[in-house]
Amino acid sequence: MSLIVKKFGGSSVANAQRVFNVANIIIEDFKKGHDVITVVSAQGDTTDDLIDKALEINPDGASKREMDVLLSAGEQISISLLAMAIEKLGYPVISLLGWQAGFNTDSHHGFSRIKTLNTERLKNEIGKHKIVIVAGFQGINRYDDITTLGRGGSDTSAVAIAAAMKADLCQIYTDVDGVYSADPRKVDTAKKWDEITYDEMLELAALGAQVLNNRSVEMAKKYNVELEVLSSLERKPGTIVKENIKMEKTLIRGVAKDTNVTRISVIGLEDTPGVAFKLFNKLAQAKVNVDTILQSVGRDGTKDITFTVPSDQCKTAKEALESATNILTYKEISSNEKIAKVSIVGAGMESNPGVAAKMFEALYDAGININMISTSEIKISVLIDVDYADKAVKAVHDAFLG
Ligand code: ASP
Ligand code: MG
């Protein structure tokens, strides 16, 4: 007998028929004698719809505390409906809100971190041999106010329970059947992996391959919780995410693109010490997430610094720099939103030279110009014109995995 933690995303519980489908998946394992704790997200687009309702009331943005009260309601609906379905099918079940399940968080409304998970109630209900259904994405702070963990936070709720309860298995059910080497809707030769490492998953998620929430993978890595990503609509094995996997011959685990990228160039900066510090410090104070950075070689006493930011932070970044003219002198700032980042990820590239050259060759053959390049131990990224992003993904994918 094992303890299994399952998590179902919003699409898996979108309507009554799907709720019963999930109930049956849970009951199947319960009937085998396993203890099952299930975390669910809000049904379908509920969370987005709730956000729209809030904007109707206050287009300037409601307070974060009240947003948490509102958004947590989505999960309250889905846990009760799922519990009702299991009841109807004749099995013992109880639904619990985040606070009832012991989720204590900090007070960062809208993006709270779990501080502790008090497992007493969970253990109690499991002890009574009940199927436990827990509302994902939510907790309570030390003032007894409802908090939420940030969009997609239910994955993190599930991993936290699996870690704290020392579960034997943590299964994340979604509408795709695993982790692929590229978006299977766009690249027909995309491969599904049996296994992938936490680090590879983190890099792929950061690049927009949103199968799992990033925080959940970080937590799984920290507490060594093995995850399985699988489909709730088909009964077949998915992809296991864990620390070490048997290395296959493939160097590359995935090709991903991110189109939420804007390039900002600060032209004609003074070529003196401390300029990069002042510039990026200003951006850090404005909470801008800077990604790739390139500094030109100084010439005639001036230099240029180019960097990328998520497109929705471009305005903030420019304003921060424009308000810094007392400490920074430069000629002009320009920006380009029509940029995409295409990256390859693979733990295998660390020990294999020539991976970068192969990627650049594939882009050259496809006639695609590279603007900027950045690398990390297990990732190589290029910035290109956004119109070529899909073509680039396909060309690079074919070169390594075609
Ligand atoms: N319902 C929340 C959201 O849509 C949490 C989740 O889906 O994990 O972001
Ligand atoms: Mg959702």
mmCIF file of C-alpha atoms and ligand atoms in Angstrom:
data_model
loop_
_atom_site.group_PDB
_atom_site.id
_atom_site.type_symbol
_atom_site.label_atom_id
_atom_site.label_comp_id
_atom_site.label_asym_id
_atom_site.label_seq_id
_atom_site.Cartn_x
_atom_site.Cartn_y
_atom_site.Cartn_z
ATOM 1 C CA MET A 1 0.000 0.000 0.000
ATOM 2 C CA SER A 2 1.334 3.402 -0.945
ATOM 3 C CA LEU A 3 0.450 7.021 -0.480
ATOM 4 C CA ILE A 4 -0.211 8.665 -3.818
ATOM 5 C CA VAL A 5 -0.557 12.410 -4.347
ATOM 6 C CA LYS A 6 -2.342 13.394 -7.531
ATOM 7 C CA LYS A 7 -2.906 16.820 -8.999
ATOM 8 C CA PHE A 8 -5.418 17.675 -11.700
ATOM 9 C CA GLY A 9 -5.280 20.915 -13.650
ATOM 10 C CA GLY A 10 -8.243 23.065 -14.588
ATOM 11 C CA SER A 11 -8.860 21.436 -17.964
ATOM 12 C CA SER A 12 -9.025 17.982 -16.333
ATOM 13 C CA VAL A 13 -12.011 19.060 -14.204
ATOM 14 C CA ALA A 14 -13.557 21.532 -16.652
ATOM 15 C CA ASN A 15 -17.062 20.012 -16.690
ATOM 16 C CA ALA A 16 -19.187 17.358 -14.945
ATOM 17 C CA GLN A 17 -18.107 14.571 -17.266
ATOM 18 C CA ARG A 18 -14.422 15.361 -16.680
ATOM 19 C CA VAL A 19 -14.985 15.610 -12.936
ATOM 20 C CA PHE A 20 -16.355 12.046 -13.018
ATOM 21 C CA ASN A 21 -13.406 10.984 -15.157
ATOM 22 C CA VAL A 22 -11.051 12.284 -12.456
ATOM 23 C CA ALA A 23 -13.153 10.668 -9.726
ATOM 24 C CA ASN A 24 -12.761 7.331 -11.485
ATOM 25 C CA ILE A 25 -8.977 7.707 -11.816
ATOM 26 C CA ILE A 26 -8.763 8.368 -8.074
ATOM 27 C CA ILE A 27 -11.098 5.507 -7.161
ATOM 28 C CA GLU A 28 -9.094 3.089 -9.312
ATOM 29 C CA ASP A 29 -6.055 3.613 -7.086
ATOM 30 C CA PHE A 30 -8.102 3.760 -3.885
ATOM 31 C CA LYS A 31 -9.657 0.388 -4.698
ATOM 32 C CA LYS A 32 -6.164 -1.097 -5.018
ATOM 33 C CA GLY A 33 -5.693 -0.202 -1.358
ATOM 34 C CA HIS A 34 -3.658 2.981 -1.803
ATOM 35 C CA ASP A 35 -4.148 6.178 0.165
ATOM 36 C CA VAL A 36 -4.888 9.019 -2.208
ATOM 37 C CA ILE A 37 -4.620 12.760 -1.654
ATOM 38 C CA THR A 38 -5.711 14.788 -4.664
ATOM 39 C CA VAL A 39 -5.034 18.448 -5.333
ATOM 40 C CA VAL A 40 -7.205 20.242 -7.869
ATOM 41 C CA SER A 41 -7.119 23.584 -9.658
ATOM 42 C CA ALA A 42 -10.134 25.679 -10.523
ATOM 43 C CA GLN A 43 -12.303 24.380 -13.359
ATOM 44 C CA GLY A 44 -11.340 25.409 -16.899
ATOM 45 C CA ASP A 45 -10.939 29.164 -17.244
ATOM 46 C CA THR A 46 -12.521 29.957 -13.877
ATOM 47 C CA THR A 47 -9.502 31.848 -12.529
ATOM 48 C CA ASP A 48 -9.290 34.045 -15.637
ATOM 49 C CA ASP A 49 -13.034 34.671 -15.478
ATOM 50 C CA LEU A 50 -12.773 35.708 -11.833
ATOM 51 C CA ILE A 51 -9.983 38.133 -12.724
ATOM 52 C CA ASP A 52 -12.267 39.641 -15.392
ATOM 53 C CA LYS A 53 -15.027 40.056 -12.828
ATOM 54 C CA ALA A 54 -12.656 41.919 -10.537
ATOM 55 C CA LEU A 55 -11.611 44.214 -13.392
ATOM 56 C CA GLU A 56 -15.256 44.993 -14.058
ATOM 57 C CA ILE A 57 -15.557 46.288 -10.509
ATOM 58 C CA ASN A 58 -12.208 48.029 -10.376
ATOM 59 C CA PRO A 59 -10.332 48.462 -13.669
ATOM 60 C CA ASP A 60 -7.380 49.985 -11.788
ATOM 61 C CA GLY A 61 -6.809 46.717 -9.964
ATOM 62 C CA ALA A 62 -8.328 45.621 -6.683
ATOM 63 C CA SER A 63 -6.200 45.112 -3.592
ATOM 64 C CA LYS A 64 -4.189 41.907 -3.594
ATOM 65 C CA ARG A 65 -5.834 40.731 -0.407
ATOM 66 C CA GLU A 66 -9.310 40.875 -1.942
ATOM 67 C CA MET A 67 -8.026 39.295 -5.168
ATOM 68 C CA ASP A 68 -6.888 36.319 -3.108
ATOM 69 C CA VAL A 69 -10.295 36.020 -1.456
ATOM 70 C CA LEU A 70 -11.860 36.023 -4.918
ATOM 71 C CA LEU A 71 -9.448 33.735 -6.775
ATOM 72 C CA SER A 72 -9.339 31.090 -4.048
ATOM 73 C CA ALA A 73 -13.069 30.603 -4.663
ATOM 74 C CA GLY A 74 -12.310 28.824 -7.953
ATOM 75 C CA GLU A 75 -10.645 25.928 -6.166
ATOM 76 C CA GLN A 76 -13.373 25.805 -3.517
ATOM 77 C CA ILE A 77 -15.842 25.036 -6.306
ATOM 78 C CA SER A 78 -13.749 22.325 -7.922
ATOM 79 C CA ILE A 79 -12.871 20.427 -4.715
ATOM 80 C CA SER A 80 -16.483 20.268 -3.594
ATOM 81 C CA LEU A 81 -17.712 19.084 -7.005
ATOM 82 C CA LEU A 82 -15.031 16.416 -7.192
ATOM 83 C CA ALA A 83 -15.844 15.237 -3.670
ATOM 84 C CA MET A 84 -19.544 15.099 -4.598
ATOM 85 C CA ALA A 85 -18.716 12.951 -7.629
ATOM 86 C CA ILE A 86 -16.737 10.522 -5.484
ATOM 87 C CA GLU A 87 -19.552 10.467 -2.914
ATOM 88 C CA LYS A 88 -22.014 9.700 -5.668
ATOM 89 C CA LEU A 89 -19.858 6.800 -6.811
ATOM 90 C CA GLY A 90 -20.032 5.452 -3.279
ATOM 91 C CA TYR A 91 -16.561 6.089 -1.814
ATOM 92 C CA PRO A 92 -15.556 7.898 1.395
ATOM 93 C CA VAL A 93 -14.189 11.347 0.646
ATOM 94 C CA ILE A 94 -13.596 14.759 2.168
ATOM 95 C CA SER A 95 -12.664 18.067 0.542
ATOM 96 C CA LEU A 96 -10.365 20.520 2.322
ATOM 97 C CA LEU A 97 -9.535 24.147 1.622
ATOM 98 C CA GLY A 98 -5.898 25.175 1.714
ATOM 99 C CA TRP A 99 -5.997 26.318 5.345
ATOM 100 C CA GLN A 100 -7.813 23.186 6.454
ATOM 101 C CA ALA A 101 -5.120 21.095 4.797
ATOM 102 C CA GLY A 102 -2.480 22.968 6.796
ATOM 103 C CA PHE A 103 -1.000 25.382 4.245
ATOM 104 C CA ASN A 104 0.648 28.260 6.115
ATOM 105 C CA THR A 105 2.161 30.887 3.852
ATOM 106 C CA ASP A 106 3.823 34.268 4.055
ATOM 107 C CA SER A 107 1.734 37.399 3.435
ATOM 108 C CA HIS A 108 2.818 38.119 -0.112
ATOM 109 C CA HIS A 109 -0.741 38.164 -1.484
ATOM 110 C CA GLY A 110 -0.972 36.898 -5.037
ATOM 111 C CA PHE A 111 2.410 35.182 -4.906
ATOM 112 C CA SER A 112 2.773 33.692 -1.446
ATOM 113 C CA ARG A 113 5.328 31.152 -0.432
ATOM 114 C CA ILE A 114 4.454 28.132 1.648
ATOM 115 C CA LYS A 115 6.170 28.442 5.023
ATOM 116 C CA THR A 116 4.955 25.290 6.712
ATOM 117 C CA LEU A 117 2.532 22.539 5.972
ATOM 118 C CA ASN A 118 0.826 21.217 9.070
ATOM 119 C CA THR A 119 -0.064 17.666 8.060
ATOM 120 C CA GLU A 120 -2.157 16.769 11.105
ATOM 121 C CA ARG A 121 -5.548 17.035 9.447
ATOM 122 C CA LEU A 122 -4.361 15.290 6.280
ATOM 123 C CA LYS A 123 -2.975 12.402 8.329
ATOM 124 C CA ASN A 124 -6.141 12.281 10.351
ATOM 125 C CA GLU A 125 -8.409 11.967 7.331
ATOM 126 C CA ILE A 126 -6.129 9.445 5.653
ATOM 127 C CA GLY A 127 -6.181 7.533 8.938
ATOM 128 C CA LYS A 128 -9.964 7.357 8.648
ATOM 129 C CA HIS A 129 -9.384 5.847 5.224
ATOM 130 C CA LYS A 130 -10.885 8.700 3.296
ATOM 131 C CA ILE A 131 -10.007 9.984 -0.134
ATOM 132 C CA VAL A 132 -8.802 13.534 0.522
ATOM 133 C CA ILE A 133 -9.368 16.334 -1.989
ATOM 134 C CA VAL A 134 -7.358 19.513 -1.375
ATOM 135 C CA ALA A 135 -7.812 22.961 -2.925
ATOM 136 C CA GLY A 136 -4.597 23.849 -4.744
ATOM 137 C CA PHE A 137 -3.087 27.327 -5.080
ATOM 138 C CA GLN A 138 -4.164 28.609 -1.656
ATOM 139 C CA GLY A 139 -3.193 28.911 1.972
ATOM 140 C CA ILE A 140 -3.515 31.174 4.942
ATOM 141 C CA ASN A 141 -1.094 33.698 6.442
ATOM 142 C CA ARG A 142 -0.377 34.363 10.101
ATOM 143 C CA TYR A 143 -3.214 36.872 10.294
ATOM 144 C CA ASP A 144 -5.664 34.166 9.159
ATOM 145 C CA ASP A 145 -6.077 35.837 5.768
ATOM 146 C CA ILE A 146 -6.458 33.756 2.623
ATOM 147 C CA THR A 147 -3.434 33.821 0.327
ATOM 148 C CA THR A 148 -2.699 32.384 -3.103
ATOM 149 C CA LEU A 149 0.547 30.981 -4.458
ATOM 150 C CA GLY A 150 0.637 32.647 -7.888
ATOM 151 C CA ARG A 151 -0.770 31.480 -11.204
ATOM 152 C CA GLY A 152 -0.346 27.781 -11.747
ATOM 153 C CA GLY A 153 0.328 27.354 -8.025
ATOM 154 C CA SER A 154 -1.620 24.117 -7.615
ATOM 155 C CA ASP A 155 1.371 22.129 -8.844
ATOM 156 C CA THR A 156 3.314 23.534 -5.917
ATOM 157 C CA SER A 157 0.542 22.602 -3.494
ATOM 158 C CA ALA A 158 0.729 19.009 -4.715
ATOM 159 C CA VAL A 159 4.508 18.789 -4.474
ATOM 160 C CA ALA A 160 4.416 20.303 -0.978
ATOM 161 C CA ILE A 161 1.971 17.644 0.178
ATOM 162 C CA ALA A 162 4.000 14.877 -1.456
ATOM 163 C CA ALA A 163 7.153 16.132 0.289
ATOM 164 C CA ALA A 164 5.589 16.656 3.717
ATOM 165 C CA MET A 165 3.647 13.380 3.669
ATOM 166 C CA LYS A 166 6.582 11.452 2.178
ATOM 167 C CA ALA A 167 4.345 10.182 -0.596
ATOM 168 C CA ASP A 168 5.479 7.285 -2.744
ATOM 169 C CA LEU A 169 4.315 8.951 -5.940
ATOM 170 C CA CYS A 170 3.341 12.434 -7.081
ATOM 171 C CA GLN A 171 1.357 12.460 -10.301
ATOM 172 C CA ILE A 172 0.573 15.714 -12.094
ATOM 173 C CA TYR A 173 -2.273 15.172 -14.533
ATOM 174 C CA THR A 174 -2.774 17.645 -17.333
ATOM 175 C CA ASP A 175 -4.062 17.757 -20.900
ATOM 176 C CA VAL A 176 -0.770 16.721 -22.472
ATOM 177 C CA ASP A 177 0.581 13.225 -21.999
ATOM 178 C CA GLY A 178 4.117 14.148 -21.014
ATOM 179 C CA VAL A 179 7.105 16.344 -21.708
ATOM 180 C CA TYR A 180 8.100 16.692 -25.349
ATOM 181 C CA SER A 181 11.257 17.821 -27.121
ATOM 182 C CA ALA A 182 9.248 20.655 -28.727
ATOM 183 C CA ASP A 183 5.640 21.787 -28.908
ATOM 184 C CA PRO A 184 3.988 18.754 -30.582
ATOM 185 C CA ARG A 185 1.314 20.992 -32.134
ATOM 186 C CA LYS A 186 4.032 22.853 -34.040
ATOM 187 C CA VAL A 187 6.769 20.287 -34.623
ATOM 188 C CA ASP A 188 5.482 16.966 -35.909
ATOM 189 C CA THR A 189 8.712 15.113 -35.134
ATOM 190 C CA ALA A 190 8.583 16.153 -31.450
ATOM 191 C CA LYS A 191 9.490 13.250 -29.150
ATOM 192 C CA LYS A 192 7.930 12.412 -25.825
ATOM 193 C CA TRP A 193 10.482 11.596 -23.109
ATOM 194 C CA ASP A 194 10.158 8.799 -20.556
ATOM 195 C CA GLU A 195 12.354 10.740 -18.155
ATOM 196 C CA ILE A 196 13.804 14.214 -17.804
ATOM 197 C CA THR A 197 15.887 15.862 -15.052
ATOM 198 C CA TYR A 198 14.630 18.599 -12.733
ATOM 199 C CA ASP A 199 17.157 21.040 -14.198
ATOM 200 C CA GLU A 200 16.096 20.350 -17.749
ATOM 201 C CA MET A 201 12.451 20.755 -16.761
ATOM 202 C CA LEU A 202 13.239 24.058 -15.045
ATOM 203 C CA GLU A 203 14.997 25.434 -18.098
ATOM 204 C CA LEU A 204 12.237 24.303 -20.423
ATOM 205 C CA ALA A 205 9.554 25.767 -18.183
ATOM 206 C CA ALA A 206 11.418 29.069 -17.959
ATOM 207 C CA LEU A 207 11.395 29.133 -21.753
ATOM 208 C CA GLY A 208 7.676 28.951 -21.956
ATOM 209 C CA ALA A 209 7.156 25.177 -22.221
ATOM 210 C CA GLN A 210 4.585 25.432 -19.458
ATOM 211 C CA VAL A 211 3.892 21.861 -18.459
ATOM 212 C CA LEU A 212 4.770 22.302 -14.798
ATOM 213 C CA ASN A 213 4.902 25.402 -12.684
ATOM 214 C CA ASN A 214 8.534 26.392 -12.038
ATOM 215 C CA ARG A 215 8.271 26.730 -8.293
ATOM 216 C CA SER A 216 6.841 23.243 -8.086
ATOM 217 C CA VAL A 217 9.844 21.794 -9.907
ATOM 218 C CA GLU A 218 12.235 23.731 -7.664
ATOM 219 C CA MET A 219 10.463 22.337 -4.641
ATOM 220 C CA ALA A 220 10.434 18.815 -6.067
ATOM 221 C CA LYS A 221 14.196 19.075 -6.641
ATOM 222 C CA LYS A 222 14.816 20.409 -3.146
ATOM 223 C CA TYR A 223 12.850 17.640 -1.425
ATOM 224 C CA ASN A 224 13.649 15.008 -4.016
ATOM 225 C CA VAL A 225 10.037 14.306 -4.930
ATOM 226 C CA GLU A 226 9.797 12.297 -8.121
ATOM 227 C CA LEU A 227 7.069 13.656 -10.389
ATOM 228 C CA GLU A 228 5.114 12.030 -13.134
ATOM 229 C CA VAL A 229 3.474 14.291 -15.733
ATOM 230 C CA LEU A 230 0.630 12.488 -17.471
ATOM 231 C CA SER A 231 -2.688 12.988 -19.234
ATOM 232 C CA SER A 232 -6.001 12.679 -17.418
ATOM 233 C CA LEU A 233 -7.689 11.815 -20.698
ATOM 234 C CA GLU A 234 -5.619 8.795 -21.694
ATOM 235 C CA ARG A 235 -4.511 5.965 -19.457
ATOM 236 C CA LYS A 236 -0.848 5.663 -20.318
ATOM 237 C CA PRO A 237 2.484 6.419 -18.637
ATOM 238 C CA GLY A 238 3.703 9.993 -18.863
ATOM 239 C CA THR A 239 7.135 11.549 -18.257
ATOM 240 C CA ILE A 240 9.020 11.124 -14.983
ATOM 241 C CA VAL A 241 10.883 14.187 -13.688
ATOM 242 C CA LYS A 242 13.743 13.377 -11.303
ATOM 243 C CA GLU A 243 17.330 14.202 -10.340
ATOM 244 C CA ASN A 244 19.313 11.685 -12.344
ATOM 245 C CA ILE A 245 18.181 9.858 -15.402
ATOM 246 C CA LYS A 246 19.827 7.248 -17.536
ATOM 247 C CA MET A 247 21.542 9.343 -20.149
ATOM 248 C CA GLU A 248 20.324 8.633 -23.599
ATOM 249 C CA LYS A 249 22.437 9.393 -26.615
ATOM 250 C CA THR A 250 20.490 12.544 -27.276
ATOM 251 C CA LEU A 251 22.301 15.707 -26.275
ATOM 252 C CA ILE A 252 19.248 17.864 -26.453
ATOM 253 C CA ARG A 253 16.158 17.454 -24.353
ATOM 254 C CA GLY A 254 14.102 20.190 -25.878
ATOM 255 C CA VAL A 255 13.843 23.195 -28.138
ATOM 256 C CA ALA A 256 11.662 26.003 -26.873
ATOM 257 C CA LYS A 257 10.802 29.516 -27.866
ATOM 258 C CA ASP A 258 9.836 32.522 -25.840
ATOM 259 C CA THR A 259 8.173 35.401 -27.652
ATOM 260 C CA ASN A 260 7.641 37.522 -24.555
ATOM 261 C CA VAL A 261 11.015 39.181 -25.091
ATOM 262 C CA THR A 262 11.972 42.770 -25.810
ATOM 263 C CA ARG A 263 15.479 43.976 -26.567
ATOM 264 C CA ILE A 264 16.529 47.306 -25.146
ATOM 265 C CA SER A 265 19.690 49.116 -26.248
ATOM 266 C CA VAL A 266 21.240 51.976 -24.351
ATOM 267 C CA ILE A 267 23.454 53.724 -26.873
ATOM 268 C CA GLY A 268 26.394 56.000 -26.235
ATOM 269 C CA LEU A 269 26.992 55.326 -22.558
ATOM 270 C CA GLU A 270 30.103 56.791 -21.004
ATOM 271 C CA ASP A 271 32.889 54.203 -21.154
ATOM 272 C CA THR A 272 33.915 54.473 -17.503
ATOM 273 C CA PRO A 273 33.899 52.046 -14.553
ATOM 274 C CA GLY A 274 30.607 51.586 -12.727
ATOM 275 C CA VAL A 275 28.300 52.292 -15.649
ATOM 276 C CA ALA A 276 26.991 48.720 -15.941
ATOM 277 C CA PHE A 277 26.522 48.622 -12.175
ATOM 278 C CA LYS A 278 24.494 51.842 -12.117
ATOM 279 C CA LEU A 279 22.373 50.784 -15.061
ATOM 280 C CA PHE A 280 21.474 47.300 -13.830
ATOM 281 C CA ASN A 281 21.134 48.442 -10.252
ATOM 282 C CA LYS A 282 18.522 50.937 -11.400
ATOM 283 C CA LEU A 283 16.685 48.156 -13.231
ATOM 284 C CA ALA A 284 16.913 45.866 -10.224
ATOM 285 C CA GLN A 285 15.388 48.558 -8.016
ATOM 286 C CA ALA A 286 12.516 48.798 -10.504
ATOM 287 C CA LYS A 287 12.146 44.979 -10.205
ATOM 288 C CA VAL A 288 12.883 44.421 -13.882
ATOM 289 C CA ASN A 289 13.989 40.904 -14.794
ATOM 290 C CA VAL A 290 16.972 41.297 -17.065
ATOM 291 C CA ASP A 291 17.922 38.302 -19.155
ATOM 292 C CA THR A 292 20.579 38.277 -21.884
ATOM 293 C CA ILE A 293 23.137 41.095 -21.658
ATOM 294 C CA LEU A 294 25.587 42.292 -24.272
ATOM 295 C CA GLN A 295 28.070 45.136 -23.914
ATOM 296 C CA SER A 296 29.862 46.540 -26.943
ATOM 297 C CA VAL A 297 33.567 47.211 -26.971
ATOM 298 C CA GLY A 298 34.166 50.829 -25.988
ATOM 299 C CA ARG A 299 35.110 53.238 -28.741
ATOM 300 C CA ASP A 300 35.697 57.022 -28.653
ATOM 301 C CA GLY A 301 34.948 57.008 -24.935
ATOM 302 C CA THR A 302 31.465 55.528 -25.324
ATOM 303 C CA LYS A 303 29.887 52.092 -25.323
ATOM 304 C CA ASP A 304 26.465 50.501 -25.806
ATOM 305 C CA ILE A 305 24.710 48.050 -23.518
ATOM 306 C CA THR A 306 21.960 45.850 -24.893
ATOM 307 C CA PHE A 307 19.795 43.529 -22.830
ATOM 308 C CA THR A 308 16.470 41.761 -22.939
ATOM 309 C CA VAL A 309 13.492 41.948 -20.618
ATOM 310 C CA PRO A 310 10.045 40.312 -20.645
ATOM 311 C CA SER A 311 7.954 42.465 -23.020
ATOM 312 C CA ASP A 312 5.521 43.523 -20.311
ATOM 313 C CA GLN A 313 8.418 45.026 -18.322
ATOM 314 C CA CYS A 314 9.806 47.110 -21.187
ATOM 315 C CA LYS A 315 7.949 50.259 -20.192
ATOM 316 C CA THR A 316 9.070 50.012 -16.566
ATOM 317 C CA ALA A 317 12.660 49.413 -17.679
ATOM 318 C CA LYS A 318 12.707 52.440 -19.985
ATOM 319 C CA GLU A 319 11.125 54.673 -17.375
ATOM 320 C CA ALA A 320 13.661 53.558 -14.798
ATOM 321 C CA LEU A 321 16.532 54.447 -17.123
ATOM 322 C CA GLU A 322 14.992 57.736 -18.193
ATOM 323 C CA SER A 323 14.683 58.749 -14.567
ATOM 324 C CA ALA A 324 18.365 57.930 -14.019
ATOM 325 C CA THR A 325 19.915 60.581 -16.246
ATOM 326 C CA ASN A 326 21.426 62.220 -13.168
ATOM 327 C CA ILE A 327 23.697 59.201 -12.638
ATOM 328 C CA LEU A 328 23.875 57.784 -16.167
ATOM 329 C CA THR A 329 24.700 59.630 -19.367
ATOM 330 C CA TYR A 330 23.806 58.125 -22.714
ATOM 331 C CA LYS A 331 22.699 59.264 -26.169
ATOM 332 C CA GLU A 332 19.525 57.275 -26.619
ATOM 333 C CA ILE A 333 17.478 54.241 -25.682
ATOM 334 C CA SER A 334 15.902 52.074 -28.345
ATOM 335 C CA SER A 335 13.795 48.954 -28.029
ATOM 336 C CA ASN A 336 12.577 46.161 -30.268
ATOM 337 C CA GLU A 337 9.659 43.954 -29.297
ATOM 338 C CA LYS A 338 9.741 41.835 -32.411
ATOM 339 C CA ILE A 339 12.242 39.491 -30.860
ATOM 340 C CA ALA A 340 12.031 35.840 -29.899
ATOM 341 C CA LYS A 341 14.355 33.701 -27.862
ATOM 342 C CA VAL A 342 14.908 30.190 -29.162
ATOM 343 C CA SER A 343 16.798 27.829 -26.906
ATOM 344 C CA ILE A 344 18.034 24.299 -26.723
ATOM 345 C CA VAL A 345 18.216 22.544 -23.383
ATOM 346 C CA GLY A 346 19.991 19.350 -22.423
ATOM 347 C CA ALA A 347 22.046 18.108 -19.505
ATOM 348 C CA GLY A 348 24.096 16.160 -22.061
ATOM 349 C CA MET A 349 25.568 19.253 -23.723
ATOM 350 C CA GLU A 350 27.789 20.019 -20.750
ATOM 351 C CA SER A 351 30.236 17.311 -21.684
ATOM 352 C CA ASN A 352 29.862 17.541 -25.438
ATOM 353 C CA PRO A 353 31.559 20.262 -27.473
ATOM 354 C CA GLY A 354 30.109 21.260 -30.804
ATOM 355 C CA VAL A 355 26.497 21.569 -29.697
ATOM 356 C CA ALA A 356 26.462 25.345 -30.159
ATOM 357 C CA ALA A 357 28.070 25.106 -33.601
ATOM 358 C CA LYS A 358 25.467 22.573 -34.660
ATOM 359 C CA MET A 359 22.659 24.873 -33.555
ATOM 360 C CA PHE A 360 24.132 27.876 -35.372
ATOM 361 C CA GLU A 361 24.631 25.800 -38.499
ATOM 362 C CA ALA A 362 20.970 24.775 -38.475
ATOM 363 C CA LEU A 363 19.946 28.431 -38.222
ATOM 364 C CA TYR A 364 22.363 29.418 -40.984
ATOM 365 C CA ASP A 365 20.968 26.711 -43.270
ATOM 366 C CA ALA A 366 17.483 28.053 -42.589
ATOM 367 C CA GLY A 367 18.640 31.581 -43.452
ATOM 368 C CA ILE A 368 17.959 32.941 -39.977
ATOM 369 C CA ASN A 369 20.050 35.759 -38.579
ATOM 370 C CA ILE A 370 21.158 35.650 -34.947
ATOM 371 C CA ASN A 371 21.008 38.922 -32.951
ATOM 372 C CA MET A 372 22.386 37.797 -29.616
ATOM 373 C CA ILE A 373 23.602 34.586 -28.029
ATOM 374 C CA SER A 374 23.691 33.460 -24.434
ATOM 375 C CA THR A 375 24.617 30.182 -22.803
ATOM 376 C CA SER A 376 24.438 28.386 -19.491
ATOM 377 C CA GLU A 377 25.652 24.928 -18.492
ATOM 378 C CA ILE A 378 22.672 23.155 -19.994
ATOM 379 C CA LYS A 379 21.186 25.755 -22.317
ATOM 380 C CA ILE A 380 22.061 27.752 -25.419
ATOM 381 C CA SER A 381 19.763 30.610 -26.443
ATOM 382 C CA VAL A 382 19.681 32.842 -29.475
ATOM 383 C CA LEU A 383 17.657 35.962 -30.056
ATOM 384 C CA ILE A 384 16.131 36.241 -33.490
ATOM 385 C CA ASP A 385 13.392 38.076 -35.374
ATOM 386 C CA VAL A 386 10.058 36.877 -33.970
ATOM 387 C CA ASP A 387 8.699 36.153 -37.461
ATOM 388 C CA TYR A 388 11.245 33.341 -37.797
ATOM 389 C CA ALA A 389 10.688 31.802 -34.373
ATOM 390 C CA ASP A 390 8.663 28.759 -35.433
ATOM 391 C CA LYS A 391 10.915 28.145 -38.417
ATOM 392 C CA ALA A 392 13.956 28.312 -36.143
ATOM 393 C CA VAL A 393 12.496 25.879 -33.611
ATOM 394 C CA LYS A 394 11.771 23.404 -36.368
ATOM 395 C CA ALA A 395 15.177 23.772 -38.024
ATOM 396 C CA VAL A 396 17.059 23.347 -34.754
ATOM 397 C CA HIS A 397 14.840 20.485 -33.613
ATOM 398 C CA ASP A 398 15.386 18.659 -36.896
ATOM 399 C CA ALA A 399 19.144 19.111 -36.663
ATOM 400 C CA PHE A 400 19.310 17.400 -33.262
ATOM 401 C CA LEU A 401 16.260 15.196 -33.082
ATOM 402 C CA GLY A 402 14.761 15.014 -36.578
HETATM 403 N N1 ASP B 1 -6.352 28.162 -10.671
HETATM 404 C C1 ASP B 1 -5.060 28.763 -10.536
HETATM 405 C C2 ASP B 1 -4.629 29.342 -11.867
HETATM 406 O O1 ASP B 1 -5.334 29.228 -12.837
HETATM 407 C C3 ASP B 1 -4.039 27.824 -9.998
HETATM 408 C C4 ASP B 1 -3.680 26.668 -10.909
HETATM 409 O O2 ASP B 1 -4.290 26.464 -11.949
HETATM 410 O O3 ASP B 1 -2.754 25.931 -10.558
HETATM 411 O O4 ASP B 1 -3.587 29.929 -11.948
HETATM 412 MG MG MG B 2 -5.792 27.213 -13.907
#
